[in-house]
PDB file of C-alpha atoms and ligand atoms in Angstrom:
ATOM      1  CA  MET A   1     -20.080 -43.690  -4.566  1.00 49.00           C
ATOM      2  CA  SER A   2     -22.419 -42.210  -7.198  1.00 49.00           C
ATOM      3  CA  ASN A   3     -25.757 -42.888  -5.442  1.00 69.00           C
ATOM      4  CA  LYS A   4     -24.715 -41.082  -2.258  1.00 83.00           C
ATOM      5  CA  GLU A   5     -25.712 -37.490  -1.624  1.00 92.00           C
ATOM      6  CA  LYS A   6     -22.650 -35.248  -1.755  1.00 94.00           C
ATOM      7  CA  PHE A   7     -22.579 -32.936   1.272  1.00 92.00           C
ATOM      8  CA  TYR A   8     -19.306 -31.134   0.494  1.00 95.00           C
ATOM      9  CA  GLU A   9     -16.282 -31.635  -1.748  1.00 96.00           C
ATOM     10  CA  GLY A  10     -12.898 -30.341  -0.631  1.00 94.00           C
ATOM     11  CA  LYS A  11      -9.445 -30.593  -2.202  1.00 94.00           C
ATOM     12  CA  ALA A  12      -8.526 -33.954  -0.656  1.00 97.00           C
ATOM     13  CA  LYS A  13     -11.837 -35.397   0.515  1.00 98.00           C
ATOM     14  CA  ILE A  14     -15.520 -35.689  -0.346  1.00 98.00           C
ATOM     15  CA  LEU A  15     -18.169 -35.676   2.381  1.00 98.00           C
ATOM     16  CA  TYR A  16     -21.388 -37.618   1.828  1.00 98.00           C
ATOM     17  CA  ALA A  17     -24.610 -37.535   3.829  1.00 97.00           C
ATOM     18  CA  THR A  18     -25.702 -40.849   5.399  1.00 97.00           C
ATOM     19  CA  GLU A  19     -29.052 -42.189   6.580  1.00 96.00           C
ATOM     20  CA  ASN A  20     -28.096 -40.859  10.033  1.00 97.00           C
ATOM     21  CA  PRO A  21     -28.252 -37.004  10.113  1.00 96.00           C
ATOM     22  CA  GLU A  22     -25.553 -36.964  12.818  1.00 97.00           C
ATOM     23  CA  VAL A  23     -23.073 -38.960  10.683  1.00 98.00           C
ATOM     24  CA  LEU A  24     -21.150 -38.132   7.494  1.00 98.00           C
ATOM     25  CA  LEU A  25     -19.072 -40.398   5.268  1.00 98.00           C
ATOM     26  CA  THR A  26     -15.655 -39.014   4.275  1.00 98.00           C
ATOM     27  CA  TYR A  27     -14.084 -40.316   1.046  1.00 98.00           C
ATOM     28  CA  TYR A  28     -10.319 -39.752   0.878  1.00 98.00           C
ATOM     29  CA  LYS A  29      -9.195 -38.811  -2.656  1.00 98.00           C
ATOM     30  CA  ASP A  30      -5.846 -39.476  -4.353  1.00 98.00           C
ATOM     31  CA  GLU A  31      -5.803 -35.892  -5.673  1.00 97.00           C
ATOM     32  CA  ALA A  32      -3.260 -33.532  -4.142  1.00 97.00           C
ATOM     33  CA  THR A  33      -3.100 -29.742  -4.208  1.00 97.00           C
ATOM     34  CA  ALA A  34      -0.605 -27.261  -2.827  1.00 96.00           C
ATOM     35  CA  PHE A  35      -0.046 -23.491  -2.708  1.00 95.00           C
ATOM     36  CA  ASN A  36      -3.768 -22.734  -2.389  1.00 90.00           C
ATOM     37  CA  ALA A  37      -4.574 -25.211  -5.218  1.00 92.00           C
ATOM     38  CA  GLN A  38      -2.219 -23.517  -7.727  1.00 95.00           C
ATOM     39  CA  LYS A  39      -0.339 -26.828  -7.918  1.00 97.00           C
ATOM     40  CA  ARG A  40      -2.452 -29.900  -8.619  1.00 97.00           C
ATOM     41  CA  GLY A  41      -1.632 -33.560  -9.039  1.00 97.00           C
ATOM     42  CA  SER A  42      -2.426 -37.042  -7.924  1.00 96.00           C
ATOM     43  CA  ILE A  43      -0.551 -39.331  -5.565  1.00 97.00           C
ATOM     44  CA  ALA A  44      -1.298 -43.015  -6.265  1.00 96.00           C
ATOM     45  CA  GLY A  45      -2.713 -44.730  -3.191  1.00 97.00           C
ATOM     46  CA  LYS A  46      -2.866 -41.516  -1.160  1.00 98.00           C
ATOM     47  CA  GLY A  47      -6.587 -41.767  -0.322  1.00 98.00           C
ATOM     48  CA  GLU A  48      -6.215 -45.182   1.231  1.00 98.00           C
ATOM     49  CA  ILE A  49      -2.944 -44.369   3.014  1.00 98.00           C
ATOM     50  CA  ASN A  50      -4.230 -41.101   4.513  1.00 98.00           C
ATOM     51  CA  CYS A  51      -7.539 -42.661   5.533  1.00 98.00           C
ATOM     52  CA  LYS A  52      -5.643 -45.401   7.412  1.00 98.00           C
ATOM     53  CA  ILE A  53      -3.100 -43.075   9.031  1.00 98.00           C
ATOM     54  CA  SER A  54      -5.847 -40.634  10.093  1.00 98.00           C
ATOM     55  CA  SER A  55      -7.985 -43.414  11.571  1.00 98.00           C
ATOM     56  CA  TYR A  56      -5.025 -44.806  13.539  1.00 98.00           C
ATOM     57  CA  LEU A  57      -4.109 -41.361  14.885  1.00 98.00           C
ATOM     58  CA  PHE A  58      -7.704 -40.415  15.747  1.00 98.00           C
ATOM     59  CA  ASN A  59      -7.995 -43.723  17.628  1.00 98.00           C
ATOM     60  CA  LEU A  60      -4.770 -43.061  19.492  1.00 98.00           C
ATOM     61  CA  LEU A  61      -5.910 -39.548  20.441  1.00 98.00           C
ATOM     62  CA  GLU A  62      -9.356 -40.785  21.567  1.00 98.00           C
ATOM     63  CA  LYS A  63      -7.640 -43.335  23.831  1.00 98.00           C
ATOM     64  CA  LYS A  64      -5.681 -40.455  25.377  1.00 98.00           C
ATOM     65  CA  GLY A  65      -8.864 -38.478  26.045  1.00 98.00           C
ATOM     66  CA  ILE A  66      -9.014 -36.135  23.022  1.00 98.00           C
ATOM     67  CA  PRO A  67     -12.573 -35.923  21.640  1.00 98.00           C
ATOM     68  CA  THR A  68     -12.574 -36.467  17.844  1.00 98.00           C
ATOM     69  CA  HIS A  69     -15.169 -36.812  15.085  1.00 98.00           C
ATOM     70  CA  PHE A  70     -13.875 -40.296  14.131  1.00 98.00           C
ATOM     71  CA  ILE A  71     -16.314 -43.232  14.195  1.00 98.00           C
ATOM     72  CA  ASP A  72     -14.903 -46.012  11.982  1.00 98.00           C
ATOM     73  CA  CYS A  73     -13.766 -46.959   8.461  1.00 98.00           C
ATOM     74  CA  PRO A  74     -16.374 -48.951   6.490  1.00 98.00           C
ATOM     75  CA  SER A  75     -13.880 -49.378   3.612  1.00 98.00           C
ATOM     76  CA  ALA A  76     -10.247 -48.597   2.768  1.00 97.00           C
ATOM     77  CA  LYS A  77     -10.824 -45.019   1.559  1.00 98.00           C
ATOM     78  CA  GLU A  78     -13.903 -44.190   3.631  1.00 98.00           C
ATOM     79  CA  MET A  79     -14.282 -42.912   7.169  1.00 98.00           C
ATOM     80  CA  ARG A  80     -17.527 -42.393   9.072  1.00 98.00           C
ATOM     81  CA  VAL A  81     -17.388 -39.252  11.176  1.00 98.00           C
ATOM     82  CA  LYS A  82     -19.691 -37.358  13.511  1.00 98.00           C
ATOM     83  CA  LYS A  83     -21.242 -34.391  11.740  1.00 98.00           C
ATOM     84  CA  VAL A  84     -19.804 -31.132  13.062  1.00 98.00           C
ATOM     85  CA  LYS A  85     -19.867 -27.476  12.104  1.00 97.00           C
ATOM     86  CA  ILE A  86     -16.228 -26.801  11.236  1.00 97.00           C
ATOM     87  CA  LEU A  87     -14.721 -23.663  12.802  1.00 98.00           C
ATOM     88  CA  PRO A  88     -13.185 -21.568   9.985  1.00 98.00           C
ATOM     89  CA  LEU A  89      -9.765 -21.789  11.636  1.00 98.00           C
ATOM     90  CA  GLU A  90      -6.673 -23.812  10.830  1.00 98.00           C
ATOM     91  CA  VAL A  91      -4.818 -24.478  14.060  1.00 99.00           C
ATOM     92  CA  VAL A  92      -1.125 -25.016  13.313  1.00 99.00           C
ATOM     93  CA  VAL A  93       1.335 -26.356  15.896  1.00 99.00           C
ATOM     94  CA  ARG A  94       5.067 -26.083  15.239  1.00 99.00           C
ATOM     95  CA  ASN A  95       8.004 -27.713  17.001  1.00 99.00           C
ATOM     96  CA  ILE A  96      10.640 -26.921  14.379  1.00 98.00           C
ATOM     97  CA  ALA A  97      10.762 -23.976  11.973  1.00 98.00           C
ATOM     98  CA  ALA A  98       9.714 -24.823   8.400  1.00 98.00           C
ATOM     99  CA  GLY A  99       7.423 -23.581   5.613  1.00 98.00           C
ATOM    100  CA  SER A 100       5.628 -20.275   6.083  1.00 98.00           C
ATOM    101  CA  LEU A 101       7.216 -19.653   9.503  1.00 98.00           C
ATOM    102  CA  CYS A 102      10.648 -19.505   7.849  1.00 98.00           C
ATOM    103  CA  LYS A 103       9.356 -17.356   4.968  1.00 98.00           C
ATOM    104  CA  GLN A 104       7.671 -14.856   7.311  1.00 97.00           C
ATOM    105  CA  THR A 105      10.267 -14.641  10.107  1.00 98.00           C
ATOM    106  CA  GLY A 106      13.590 -15.479   8.471  1.00 98.00           C
ATOM    107  CA  LEU A 107      14.165 -18.324  10.946  1.00 98.00           C
ATOM    108  CA  ALA A 108      16.314 -21.017   9.334  1.00 98.00           C
ATOM    109  CA  GLU A 109      14.533 -24.260   8.399  1.00 97.00           C
ATOM    110  CA  GLY A 110      15.222 -26.837  11.077  1.00 98.00           C
ATOM    111  CA  THR A 111      15.540 -24.363  13.963  1.00 98.00           C
ATOM    112  CA  VAL A 112      14.203 -26.152  17.049  1.00 98.00           C
ATOM    113  CA  LEU A 113      11.674 -23.850  18.746  1.00 98.00           C
ATOM    114  CA  LYS A 114      12.162 -23.227  22.493  1.00 98.00           C
ATOM    115  CA  LYS A 115       8.521 -24.197  23.030  1.00 98.00           C
ATOM    116  CA  PRO A 116       5.760 -25.370  20.688  1.00 98.00           C
ATOM    117  CA  LEU A 117       4.156 -22.524  18.760  1.00 98.00           C
ATOM    118  CA  VAL A 118       0.368 -22.508  18.246  1.00 98.00           C
ATOM    119  CA  GLU A 119      -0.930 -20.379  15.378  1.00 98.00           C
ATOM    120  CA  PHE A 120      -4.372 -19.701  13.937  1.00 98.00           C
ATOM    121  CA  TYR A 121      -5.015 -19.181  10.231  1.00 98.00           C
ATOM    122  CA  TYR A 122      -8.275 -18.077   8.626  1.00 98.00           C
ATOM    123  CA  LYS A 123      -9.707 -20.905   6.496  1.00 97.00           C
ATOM    124  CA  ASN A 124     -10.472 -18.779   3.460  1.00 97.00           C
ATOM    125  CA  ASP A 125      -9.074 -19.672   0.012  1.00 94.00           C
ATOM    126  CA  GLU A 126      -9.942 -16.267  -1.513  1.00 97.00           C
ATOM    127  CA  LEU A 127      -7.835 -14.498   1.121  1.00 97.00           C
ATOM    128  CA  GLY A 128      -5.102 -17.159   0.939  1.00 96.00           C
ATOM    129  CA  ASP A 129      -5.608 -18.491   4.502  1.00 97.00           C
ATOM    130  CA  PRO A 130      -4.027 -15.505   6.331  1.00 98.00           C
ATOM    131  CA  LEU A 131      -2.372 -15.723   9.761  1.00 98.00           C
ATOM    132  CA  LEU A 132      -4.697 -14.414  12.507  1.00 98.00           C
ATOM    133  CA  THR A 133      -4.179 -12.963  15.958  1.00 98.00           C
ATOM    134  CA  SER A 134      -6.472 -13.722  18.923  1.00 98.00           C
ATOM    135  CA  ASP A 135      -7.849 -10.180  18.678  1.00 98.00           C
ATOM    136  CA  ARG A 136      -8.616 -10.613  14.982  1.00 98.00           C
ATOM    137  CA  ILE A 137     -10.413 -13.917  15.726  1.00 98.00           C
ATOM    138  CA  LEU A 138     -12.561 -12.099  18.313  1.00 98.00           C
ATOM    139  CA  ILE A 139     -13.280  -9.094  16.059  1.00 98.00           C
ATOM    140  CA  MET A 140     -14.224 -11.427  13.204  1.00 98.00           C
ATOM    141  CA  GLU A 141     -16.313 -13.519  15.659  1.00 97.00           C
ATOM    142  CA  LEU A 142     -14.722 -16.739  14.413  1.00 97.00           C
ATOM    143  CA  ALA A 143     -14.470 -18.145  17.957  1.00 96.00           C
ATOM    144  CA  THR A 144     -15.130 -17.077  21.547  1.00 96.00           C
ATOM    145  CA  PRO A 145     -12.261 -16.282  23.991  1.00 97.00           C
ATOM    146  CA  GLU A 146     -13.037 -19.584  25.777  1.00 97.00           C
ATOM    147  CA  GLN A 147     -12.898 -21.504  22.489  1.00 96.00           C
ATOM    148  CA  ILE A 148      -9.529 -19.926  21.604  1.00 98.00           C
ATOM    149  CA  GLU A 149      -8.090 -21.082  24.942  1.00 98.00           C
ATOM    150  CA  GLN A 150      -9.697 -24.515  24.567  1.00 98.00           C
ATOM    151  CA  LEU A 151      -8.239 -24.867  21.056  1.00 98.00           C
ATOM    152  CA  ARG A 152      -4.775 -23.841  22.242  1.00 98.00           C
ATOM    153  CA  THR A 153      -4.864 -26.315  25.153  1.00 98.00           C
ATOM    154  CA  LEU A 154      -6.153 -29.163  22.956  1.00 98.00           C
ATOM    155  CA  ALA A 155      -3.608 -28.397  20.217  1.00 98.00           C
ATOM    156  CA  LEU A 156      -0.694 -28.528  22.696  1.00 99.00           C
ATOM    157  CA  ARG A 157      -1.968 -31.759  24.261  1.00 98.00           C
ATOM    158  CA  ILE A 158      -2.367 -33.327  20.786  1.00 99.00           C
ATOM    159  CA  ASN A 159       1.170 -32.170  19.961  1.00 99.00           C
ATOM    160  CA  ASP A 160       2.527 -33.919  23.086  1.00 98.00           C
ATOM    161  CA  ILE A 161       0.746 -37.173  22.222  1.00 98.00           C
ATOM    162  CA  LEU A 162       1.635 -37.171  18.515  1.00 98.00           C
ATOM    163  CA  SER A 163       5.247 -36.001  18.985  1.00 98.00           C
ATOM    164  CA  GLU A 164       5.898 -38.851  21.413  1.00 98.00           C
ATOM    165  CA  PHE A 165       4.158 -41.375  19.176  1.00 98.00           C
ATOM    166  CA  PHE A 166       6.045 -40.302  16.027  1.00 98.00           C
ATOM    167  CA  LEU A 167       9.336 -40.292  17.934  1.00 98.00           C
ATOM    168  CA  ASN A 168       8.719 -43.991  18.669  1.00 98.00           C
ATOM    169  CA  CYS A 169       8.255 -44.413  14.903  1.00 98.00           C
ATOM    170  CA  GLY A 170      11.655 -42.792  14.270  1.00 98.00           C
ATOM    171  CA  ILE A 171       9.952 -39.687  12.899  1.00 98.00           C
ATOM    172  CA  THR A 172      10.160 -36.033  14.004  1.00 98.00           C
ATOM    173  CA  LEU A 173       6.820 -34.203  14.047  1.00 99.00           C
ATOM    174  CA  VAL A 174       7.964 -30.826  12.709  1.00 99.00           C
ATOM    175  CA  ASP A 175       4.570 -29.131  12.439  1.00 99.00           C
ATOM    176  CA  PHE A 176       0.953 -29.928  11.638  1.00 99.00           C
ATOM    177  CA  LYS A 177      -2.457 -28.420  10.986  1.00 98.00           C
ATOM    178  CA  LEU A 178      -5.648 -29.265  12.872  1.00 98.00           C
ATOM    179  CA  GLU A 179      -9.288 -28.397  12.300  1.00 98.00           C
ATOM    180  CA  PHE A 180     -12.005 -28.503  14.914  1.00 98.00           C
ATOM    181  CA  GLY A 181     -15.795 -28.550  14.776  1.00 98.00           C
ATOM    182  CA  ILE A 182     -18.834 -28.307  17.044  1.00 97.00           C
ATOM    183  CA  ASP A 183     -21.285 -31.253  17.140  1.00 97.00           C
ATOM    184  CA  SER A 184     -25.065 -31.008  17.595  1.00 96.00           C
ATOM    185  CA  ALA A 185     -24.639 -31.221  21.402  1.00 97.00           C
ATOM    186  CA  GLY A 186     -22.203 -28.251  21.386  1.00 96.00           C
ATOM    187  CA  ASN A 187     -19.038 -30.308  21.989  1.00 96.00           C
ATOM    188  CA  LEU A 188     -15.744 -29.189  20.464  1.00 97.00           C
ATOM    189  CA  LEU A 189     -14.297 -32.136  18.499  1.00 98.00           C
ATOM    190  CA  LEU A 190     -11.060 -32.615  16.591  1.00 98.00           C
ATOM    191  CA  ALA A 191     -12.096 -33.048  12.945  1.00 98.00           C
ATOM    192  CA  ASP A 192     -10.706 -33.211   9.383  1.00 98.00           C
ATOM    193  CA  GLU A 193      -7.633 -35.486   9.046  1.00 98.00           C
ATOM    194  CA  ILE A 194      -4.137 -36.025  10.414  1.00 98.00           C
ATOM    195  CA  SER A 195      -1.876 -37.390   7.685  1.00 98.00           C
ATOM    196  CA  PRO A 196       1.296 -36.664   5.701  1.00 98.00           C
ATOM    197  CA  ASP A 197      -0.874 -34.122   3.813  1.00 98.00           C
ATOM    198  CA  THR A 198      -1.334 -32.073   6.984  1.00 98.00           C
ATOM    199  CA  CYS A 199       1.869 -32.762   8.968  1.00 98.00           C
ATOM    200  CA  ARG A 200       5.559 -32.218   8.303  1.00 98.00           C
ATOM    201  CA  LEU A 201       7.297 -35.478   9.164  1.00 99.00           C
ATOM    202  CA  TRP A 202      11.073 -35.946   9.030  1.00 98.00           C
ATOM    203  CA  ASP A 203      12.713 -39.392   9.014  1.00 98.00           C
ATOM    204  CA  ASN A 204      15.153 -39.506  11.939  1.00 98.00           C
ATOM    205  CA  SER A 205      17.347 -42.012  10.120  1.00 98.00           C
ATOM    206  CA  GLU A 206      18.064 -39.526   7.279  1.00 98.00           C
ATOM    207  CA  LYS A 207      20.198 -36.418   7.721  1.00 95.00           C
ATOM    208  CA  ASP A 208      19.865 -35.092   4.171  1.00 97.00           C
ATOM    209  CA  PRO A 209      17.228 -32.277   4.181  1.00 97.00           C
ATOM    210  CA  ASN A 210      15.505 -33.663   1.063  1.00 97.00           C
ATOM    211  CA  ARG A 211      15.766 -37.378   1.789  1.00 98.00           C
ATOM    212  CA  ARG A 212      14.338 -37.016   5.317  1.00 98.00           C
ATOM    213  CA  VAL A 213      11.018 -35.524   4.087  1.00 98.00           C
ATOM    214  CA  MET A 214       8.100 -38.014   4.476  1.00 98.00           C
ATOM    215  CA  ASP A 215       5.183 -35.628   3.877  1.00 98.00           C
ATOM    216  CA  LYS A 216       3.471 -33.381   1.338  1.00 98.00           C
ATOM    217  CA  ASP A 217       6.612 -31.254   0.951  1.00 98.00           C
ATOM    218  CA  ARG A 218       7.787 -34.086  -1.386  1.00 98.00           C
ATOM    219  CA  PHE A 219       4.876 -33.087  -3.657  1.00 98.00           C
ATOM    220  CA  ARG A 220       5.142 -29.324  -3.019  1.00 97.00           C
ATOM    221  CA  ARG A 221       8.872 -29.303  -3.807  1.00 97.00           C
ATOM    222  CA  ASP A 222       8.885 -32.013  -6.528  1.00 97.00           C
ATOM    223  CA  LEU A 223      11.198 -34.243  -4.498  1.00 98.00           C
ATOM    224  CA  GLY A 224       9.767 -37.470  -6.038  1.00 97.00           C
ATOM    225  CA  ASN A 225       8.814 -40.800  -4.392  1.00 97.00           C
ATOM    226  CA  VAL A 226       5.788 -39.213  -2.721  1.00 97.00           C
ATOM    227  CA  GLU A 227       3.702 -42.393  -2.516  1.00 97.00           C
ATOM    228  CA  GLU A 228       6.684 -44.364  -1.197  1.00 98.00           C
ATOM    229  CA  ALA A 229       7.246 -41.817   1.595  1.00 98.00           C
ATOM    230  CA  TYR A 230       3.542 -41.819   2.594  1.00 98.00           C
ATOM    231  CA  ARG A 231       3.612 -45.655   2.622  1.00 98.00           C
ATOM    232  CA  ARG A 232       6.650 -45.654   4.897  1.00 98.00           C
ATOM    233  CA  VAL A 233       4.789 -43.385   7.341  1.00 98.00           C
ATOM    234  CA  LEU A 234       1.798 -45.772   7.283  1.00 98.00           C
ATOM    235  CA  GLU A 235       4.038 -48.817   7.858  1.00 98.00           C
ATOM    236  CA  ARG A 236       5.770 -47.214  10.844  1.00 98.00           C
ATOM    237  CA  VAL A 237       2.524 -45.881  12.325  1.00 98.00           C
ATOM    238  CA  SER A 238       0.789 -49.289  12.077  1.00 98.00           C
ATOM    239  CA  PHE A 239       3.855 -51.075  13.461  1.00 97.00           C
ATOM    240  CA  ASN A 240       4.041 -48.812  16.538  1.00 96.00           C
ATOM    241  CA  LEU A 241       0.361 -48.702  17.536  1.00 92.00           C
TER     242      LEU A 241
HETATM  243  N1  LIG B 301      -0.988 -27.130   6.403  1.00 61.72           N
HETATM  244  C1  LIG B 301      -2.105 -27.814   5.943  1.00 61.72           C
HETATM  245  N2  LIG B 301      -3.032 -27.150   5.200  1.00 61.72           N
HETATM  246  C2  LIG B 301      -2.919 -25.835   4.876  1.00 61.72           C
HETATM  247  C3  LIG B 301      -1.778 -25.131   5.355  1.00 61.72           C
HETATM  248  C4  LIG B 301      -0.838 -25.815   6.109  1.00 61.72           C
HETATM  249  O1  LIG B 301      -2.269 -29.002   6.212  1.00 61.72           O
HETATM  250  O2  LIG B 301      -3.817 -25.281   4.207  1.00 61.72           O
HETATM  251  C5  LIG B 301       0.010 -27.830   7.221  1.00 61.72           C
HETATM  252  C6  LIG B 301       1.319 -28.043   6.478  1.00 61.72           C
HETATM  253  O3  LIG B 301       1.328 -29.302   5.818  1.00 61.72           O
HETATM  254  C7  LIG B 301       2.335 -27.986   7.582  1.00 61.72           C
HETATM  255  C8  LIG B 301       1.727 -27.025   8.613  1.00 61.72           C
HETATM  256  O4  LIG B 301       0.326 -27.013   8.329  1.00 61.72           O
HETATM  257  O5  LIG B 301       2.472 -29.260   8.186  1.00 61.72           O
HETATM  258  C9  LIG B 301       2.292 -25.626   8.556  1.00 61.72           C
HETATM  259  O6  LIG B 301       2.207 -25.169   7.234  1.00 61.72           O
HETATM  260  P1  LIG B 301       2.828 -23.745   6.798  1.00 61.72           P
HETATM  261  O7  LIG B 301       2.119 -22.653   7.512  1.00 61.72           O
HETATM  262  O8  LIG B 301       4.301 -23.803   6.936  1.00 61.72           O
HETATM  263  O9  LIG B 301       2.334 -23.624   5.314  1.00 61.72           O
HETATM  264  P2  LIG B 301       2.985 -24.028   3.928  1.00 61.72           P
HETATM  265  O10 LIG B 301       3.968 -22.952   3.612  1.00 61.72           O
HETATM  266  O11 LIG B 301       3.579 -25.364   4.094  1.00 61.72           O
HETATM  267  O12 LIG B 301       1.775 -24.055   3.054  1.00 61.72           O
END
């Protein structure tokens, strides 16, 4: 990796420039962070597992008509992606109450929401990624009214596709975070990754609230067997493609 020009390094991935100015190479790291990087660690095999799961899910979404930045995977931990300007928004979709929704509303974990909830958070570590409203997004000029509607529509469509797919894998898609970017032609593309780092995934064959967790909550909450859980997600995803 050392001779490549580093374009950006995030908590879970490194982006490298390529000979093509329209294409970046994403390297998926084993490092894991949580709680705005206050908790740090490493999950053996995570880079490879998340790269594979993300590539499978991007492929699935592309087939269903969702435009994504995904191109291909030249190696196990590397993904070639279309270069985009990432919108500074984290788009979260929730089907079941968990995490910050429970903390901020008092809803009990596991409450099934009457309809999927789409939320926008400001991608800003210094401010701790605060929850935004549409009006705040407009005042801050983070997106246009049309883009907000487009993001909401895409997020709900992606939720339909992924929820159905994971259900076939025996997994409940509780919630997940998406990031979007604009390519050089002005198209809005799904970007970043979709993996157990960015989704809450509950094993439908387990009733116990700790045993059912197949995602980064195992790391956040020190539940153990993190790599094993991520591997089980990968196995089920590849089996059901
Ligand atoms: N999420 C993420 N990156 C973030 C914040 C959240 O991938 O910076 C994902 C998280 O894994 C979960 C969903 O978005 O699947 C909703 O997260 P929540 O707002 O509950 O935040 P948490 O309290 O888990 O940080």
